[in-house]
Amino acid sequence: MRFYACYAFDLDGTLYRGNQPIKGAVNTVFELKNRGAKILYVSNNSSLTNHGYVEKLVTLGFPVDETWVRSSAIAAGEWLRTQSLQTLFVVGEPGLVQTLTLMGLTVINADTKGNVEPLYPSQFHLHADAVVTGICKKNLSYPLLDSAMQHIKLGAKFVATNGDASFPLEGRRFSPGAGATVAFLETCCGVKPHVTGKPRPEILLEGLKNIGICPEDCLMVGDRNDTDIECGITAGCDSALVQTGVDFSSTTATYIIESVENLLT
Ligand SMILES: [Mg+2]
């Protein structure tokens, strides 16, 4: 395999599962960096702020700088700003609320800690310009989804940070992903969302632009065909599917490798 000027890594199922790094992953990322490659972390998981990602990656032993992290929460904030969608109803974790707030956007249904709660449209508060969904493990409830539906029915743009069906945890366990929540709202509203995370290429292309790397000099590394590999292809990058997460075969990836360790061979 050729050496690339930049390696864009998916996180869940590619570099770690839950809080456990995949064997050899830490050493591989350090070695690629030491050989002069730039590193990007491109994740559809919207549950953490960039600062939160830095803390997690440092704890697990990976080299990281806040500017290397490209999450679907950041991509959502960037897109919402280009569309002038300022006032938001969020179905997601505090990390998504905090990311959007730090980007200057207004979340109408969260407390000061970023915990989301049901809030029905009324004459007493601003109507939402957009409903933004992400993984919502902590506060997902029927009233939360019901009130999100009412905002969409009144014209709020439906935005999904990602449509991932599931995400891999330690061992062989998988948990429901943000795509399940998206499907709920899609079904009851009859509206398809605008997705800001992978496979849309902007989440990767914007990161490459920030560090001055051309797509053809970047390898996108991930465990899912429908998000990671598709994103790499659409962005114009080569791609490598690792067999440590969701998918084990691919008809579209440039390379299929057992794990990120094989990037060094
Ligand atoms: Mg993954």
Short mmCIF file of C-alpha atoms and ligand atoms in Angstrom, two decimals:
data_model
loop_
_atom_site.label_atom_id
_atom_site.label_comp_id
_atom_site.label_asym_id
_atom_site.label_seq_id
_atom_site.Cartn_x
_atom_site.Cartn_y
_atom_site.Cartn_z
CA MET A 1 0.00 0.00 0.00
CA ARG A 2 1.32 3.46 -0.85
CA PHE A 3 1.99 6.07 1.81
CA TYR A 4 -0.60 8.87 1.93
CA ALA A 5 -0.03 12.48 3.00
CA CYS A 6 -3.16 12.26 5.14
CA TYR A 7 -5.10 9.49 6.87
CA ALA A 8 -8.72 10.24 7.75
CA PHE A 9 -9.90 7.78 10.39
CA ASP A 10 -13.40 6.85 11.35
CA LEU A 11 -13.47 6.24 15.13
CA ASP A 12 -16.12 3.74 16.37
CA GLY A 13 -15.22 0.29 15.07
CA THR A 14 -12.07 1.55 13.36
CA LEU A 15 -9.80 2.90 16.14
CA TYR A 16 -11.82 1.81 19.17
CA ARG A 17 -14.92 -0.02 20.33
CA GLY A 18 -16.58 1.72 23.28
CA ASN A 19 -13.67 2.66 25.54
CA GLN A 20 -11.31 -0.01 24.25
CA PRO A 21 -8.75 0.80 21.52
CA ILE A 22 -8.54 -1.76 18.74
CA LYS A 23 -5.34 -3.79 18.96
CA GLY A 24 -2.41 -1.92 17.41
CA ALA A 25 -4.46 1.16 16.56
CA VAL A 26 -2.68 3.59 18.90
CA ASN A 27 0.76 2.55 17.66
CA THR A 28 -0.36 2.73 14.02
CA VAL A 29 -1.64 6.29 14.25
CA PHE A 30 1.55 7.40 16.09
CA GLU A 31 3.74 5.69 13.48
CA LEU A 32 1.90 7.28 10.52
CA LYS A 33 2.19 10.66 12.20
CA ASN A 34 5.91 10.10 12.86
CA ARG A 35 6.40 9.25 9.19
CA GLY A 36 4.98 12.70 8.36
CA ALA A 37 1.32 11.99 7.62
CA LYS A 38 -1.43 14.36 8.70
CA ILE A 39 -4.24 12.80 10.73
CA LEU A 40 -7.96 13.56 10.70
CA TYR A 41 -10.59 11.92 12.90
CA VAL A 42 -13.89 11.90 10.98
CA SER A 43 -16.75 10.57 13.07
CA ASN A 44 -20.51 10.40 12.56
CA ASN A 45 -20.96 10.14 16.32
CA SER A 46 -22.42 13.49 17.41
CA SER A 47 -22.40 12.81 21.16
CA LEU A 48 -19.18 14.66 22.04
CA THR A 49 -17.83 18.17 21.56
CA ASN A 50 -14.42 18.43 19.86
CA HIS A 51 -12.98 19.01 23.33
CA GLY A 52 -14.72 15.83 24.49
CA TYR A 53 -13.20 13.91 21.59
CA VAL A 54 -9.75 15.20 22.49
CA GLU A 55 -10.21 14.03 26.09
CA LYS A 56 -11.39 10.59 24.96
CA LEU A 57 -8.62 10.11 22.38
CA VAL A 58 -5.93 11.29 24.81
CA THR A 59 -7.26 8.94 27.49
CA LEU A 60 -7.11 6.03 25.05
CA GLY A 61 -3.54 7.01 24.08
CA PHE A 62 -4.01 8.45 20.58
CA PRO A 63 -2.20 11.55 19.35
CA VAL A 64 -4.73 14.33 18.82
CA ASP A 65 -5.25 18.03 18.38
CA GLU A 66 -8.69 19.64 18.50
CA THR A 67 -8.30 20.79 14.88
CA TRP A 68 -7.93 17.17 13.71
CA VAL A 69 -11.47 16.25 14.81
CA ARG A 70 -14.31 16.38 12.28
CA SER A 71 -17.56 15.21 13.88
CA SER A 72 -21.03 15.13 12.34
CA ALA A 73 -22.04 17.67 15.00
CA ILE A 74 -19.47 20.15 13.64
CA ALA A 75 -20.57 19.37 10.06
CA ALA A 76 -24.20 20.01 11.09
CA GLY A 77 -23.29 23.38 12.62
CA GLU A 78 -21.34 24.39 9.49
CA TRP A 79 -24.24 23.47 7.20
CA LEU A 80 -26.88 25.14 9.40
CA ARG A 81 -24.84 28.35 9.32
CA THR A 82 -24.62 28.30 5.51
CA GLN A 83 -28.42 27.93 5.40
CA SER A 84 -29.00 30.65 8.05
CA LEU A 85 -30.94 28.17 10.20
CA GLN A 86 -30.28 29.70 13.61
CA THR A 87 -32.94 28.46 16.03
CA LEU A 88 -32.79 24.74 16.70
CA PHE A 89 -34.74 21.95 18.37
CA VAL A 90 -32.29 19.16 19.19
CA VAL A 91 -32.81 15.43 19.68
CA GLY A 92 -29.35 14.46 20.89
CA GLU A 93 -26.72 14.27 23.60
CA PRO A 94 -25.43 17.31 25.56
CA GLY A 95 -22.29 17.19 23.36
CA LEU A 96 -24.36 17.99 20.26
CA VAL A 97 -26.17 20.85 22.02
CA GLN A 98 -22.86 22.27 23.29
CA THR A 99 -21.18 21.99 19.87
CA LEU A 100 -24.00 23.87 18.15
CA THR A 101 -24.14 26.49 20.91
CA LEU A 102 -20.36 27.06 20.71
CA MET A 103 -20.82 27.68 16.98
CA GLY A 104 -23.21 30.54 17.75
CA LEU A 105 -26.46 28.68 17.12
CA THR A 106 -29.46 28.77 19.48
CA VAL A 107 -30.92 25.56 20.95
CA ILE A 108 -34.42 26.17 22.35
CA ASN A 109 -35.07 22.86 24.17
CA ALA A 110 -32.03 22.26 26.39
CA ASP A 111 -31.02 23.17 29.94
CA THR A 112 -27.72 24.84 30.81
CA LYS A 113 -25.96 21.44 30.87
CA GLY A 114 -27.16 20.62 27.36
CA ASN A 115 -29.82 18.10 28.39
CA VAL A 116 -32.63 18.15 25.85
CA GLU A 117 -36.29 18.09 26.85
CA PRO A 118 -39.67 18.08 25.08
CA LEU A 119 -40.83 21.55 24.01
CA TYR A 120 -43.98 21.96 21.98
CA PRO A 121 -44.27 24.88 19.55
CA SER A 122 -46.21 27.74 21.11
CA GLN A 123 -46.69 31.46 20.85
CA PHE A 124 -44.44 31.94 23.88
CA HIS A 125 -41.09 30.98 22.37
CA LEU A 126 -39.26 31.10 19.07
CA HIS A 127 -40.23 28.47 16.57
CA ALA A 128 -37.42 26.18 15.48
CA ASP A 129 -35.82 26.79 12.07
CA ALA A 130 -34.53 23.22 12.16
CA VAL A 131 -34.84 19.97 14.10
CA VAL A 132 -31.37 18.43 14.48
CA THR A 133 -31.04 14.75 15.38
CA GLY A 134 -28.12 12.71 16.65
CA ILE A 135 -27.55 9.77 18.95
CA CYS A 136 -29.73 10.45 22.02
CA LYS A 137 -29.03 7.89 24.70
CA LYS A 138 -29.79 9.93 27.76
CA ASN A 139 -33.04 11.83 27.18
CA LEU A 140 -34.81 10.10 24.28
CA SER A 141 -38.55 9.88 24.99
CA TYR A 142 -41.91 9.78 23.22
CA PRO A 143 -42.74 13.40 24.22
CA LEU A 144 -39.33 14.54 22.90
CA LEU A 145 -39.98 12.91 19.51
CA ASP A 146 -43.61 14.06 19.51
CA SER A 147 -42.61 17.69 20.04
CA ALA A 148 -39.84 17.37 17.40
CA MET A 149 -42.53 16.13 15.00
CA GLN A 150 -44.71 19.19 15.68
CA HIS A 151 -41.80 21.53 14.83
CA ILE A 152 -41.15 19.69 11.55
CA LYS A 153 -44.87 19.78 10.72
CA LEU A 154 -44.77 23.55 11.22
CA GLY A 155 -41.95 23.89 8.71
CA ALA A 156 -38.70 23.33 10.63
CA LYS A 157 -36.01 21.80 8.39
CA PHE A 158 -35.30 18.16 9.34
CA VAL A 159 -31.52 17.71 9.75
CA ALA A 160 -29.78 14.47 10.72
CA THR A 161 -26.16 14.45 11.88
CA ASN A 162 -26.03 10.86 10.63
CA GLY A 163 -28.18 7.90 9.69
CA ASP A 164 -26.03 5.12 11.16
CA ALA A 165 -28.25 2.17 12.08
CA SER A 166 -26.02 0.94 14.90
CA PHE A 167 -22.62 1.46 16.45
CA PRO A 168 -20.09 -1.09 17.71
CA LEU A 169 -19.20 -1.41 21.40
CA GLU A 170 -16.67 -3.51 23.31
CA GLY A 171 -16.59 -7.17 22.40
CA ARG A 172 -19.15 -8.04 19.74
CA ARG A 173 -21.96 -5.85 21.05
CA PHE A 174 -23.81 -3.25 18.95
CA SER A 175 -26.19 -0.53 20.17
CA PRO A 176 -28.96 1.33 18.30
CA GLY A 177 -27.56 4.25 16.31
CA ALA A 178 -28.93 7.70 15.49
CA GLY A 179 -30.49 6.28 12.31
CA ALA A 180 -33.20 4.63 14.40
CA THR A 181 -34.33 8.04 15.70
CA VAL A 182 -34.13 9.49 12.19
CA ALA A 183 -36.35 6.65 10.91
CA PHE A 184 -38.93 7.38 13.64
CA LEU A 185 -39.25 11.03 12.61
CA GLU A 186 -39.03 10.25 8.91
CA THR A 187 -41.92 7.81 9.28
CA CYS A 188 -44.24 10.02 11.31
CA CYS A 189 -43.47 13.26 9.42
CA GLY A 190 -43.20 11.84 5.90
CA VAL A 191 -40.09 14.01 5.36
CA LYS A 192 -36.55 12.91 4.52
CA PRO A 193 -33.75 14.61 6.48
CA HIS A 194 -30.74 16.50 5.20
CA VAL A 195 -27.81 14.38 6.47
CA THR A 196 -24.61 16.26 7.37
CA GLY A 197 -22.29 13.40 8.38
CA LYS A 198 -20.77 10.64 6.25
CA PRO A 199 -21.48 9.63 3.47
CA ARG A 200 -21.77 13.32 2.57
CA PRO A 201 -18.29 14.40 1.50
CA GLU A 202 -18.30 17.88 3.07
CA ILE A 203 -17.43 16.54 6.53
CA LEU A 204 -14.15 15.21 5.07
CA LEU A 205 -13.52 17.83 2.36
CA GLU A 206 -13.78 20.74 4.79
CA GLY A 207 -11.22 19.04 7.05
CA LEU A 208 -8.83 18.48 4.12
CA LYS A 209 -9.24 22.10 3.02
CA ASN A 210 -8.32 23.29 6.54
CA ILE A 211 -4.98 21.43 6.42
CA GLY A 212 -4.21 22.05 2.73
CA ILE A 213 -4.42 18.43 1.53
CA CYS A 214 -5.84 17.36 -1.88
CA PRO A 215 -8.38 14.49 -1.77
CA GLU A 216 -6.14 12.25 -3.91
CA ASP A 217 -3.45 12.45 -1.20
CA CYS A 218 -5.82 11.20 1.52
CA LEU A 219 -6.88 7.69 2.52
CA MET A 220 -10.28 7.42 4.24
CA VAL A 221 -10.20 4.50 6.69
CA GLY A 222 -13.41 3.09 8.17
CA ASP A 223 -15.56 0.06 9.03
CA ARG A 224 -18.76 0.88 7.10
CA ASN A 225 -19.33 0.84 3.35
CA ASP A 226 -22.46 2.99 3.36
CA THR A 227 -20.84 5.83 5.31
CA ASP A 228 -17.01 5.74 5.48
CA ILE A 229 -16.16 4.16 2.13
CA GLU A 230 -18.93 6.02 0.29
CA CYS A 231 -17.76 9.31 1.83
CA GLY A 232 -14.16 8.65 0.73
CA ILE A 233 -15.23 7.82 -2.82
CA THR A 234 -17.54 10.83 -3.12
CA ALA A 235 -14.80 13.12 -1.79
CA GLY A 236 -12.32 11.76 -4.36
CA CYS A 237 -10.11 9.88 -1.87
CA ASP A 238 -8.86 6.29 -1.83
CA SER A 239 -10.49 4.23 0.90
CA ALA A 240 -9.70 1.28 3.17
CA LEU A 241 -12.31 -0.93 4.84
CA VAL A 242 -11.18 -2.39 8.19
CA GLN A 243 -12.76 -5.60 9.46
CA THR A 244 -12.99 -4.57 13.12
CA GLY A 245 -16.46 -3.00 13.11
CA VAL A 246 -19.66 -3.31 11.08
CA ASP A 247 -18.75 -4.53 7.54
CA PHE A 248 -16.34 -7.28 6.51
CA SER A 249 -16.43 -7.13 2.71
CA SER A 250 -16.64 -4.37 0.14
CA THR A 251 -17.02 -4.04 -3.61
CA THR A 252 -16.09 -0.37 -3.61
CA ALA A 253 -13.18 0.18 -1.18
CA THR A 254 -9.69 0.62 -2.62
CA TYR A 255 -8.31 -1.73 0.05
CA ILE A 256 -9.83 -4.26 2.46
CA ILE A 257 -7.63 -4.83 5.51
CA GLU A 258 -8.05 -6.78 8.72
CA SER A 259 -7.38 -3.79 10.94
CA VAL A 260 -5.66 -0.39 10.92
CA GLU A 261 -2.41 -2.20 11.84
CA ASN A 262 -2.19 -3.31 8.20
CA LEU A 263 -1.76 0.30 7.06
CA LEU A 264 1.89 0.01 8.08
CA THR A 265 2.61 -3.00 5.84
MG MG B 1 -17.38 3.26 12.47
#
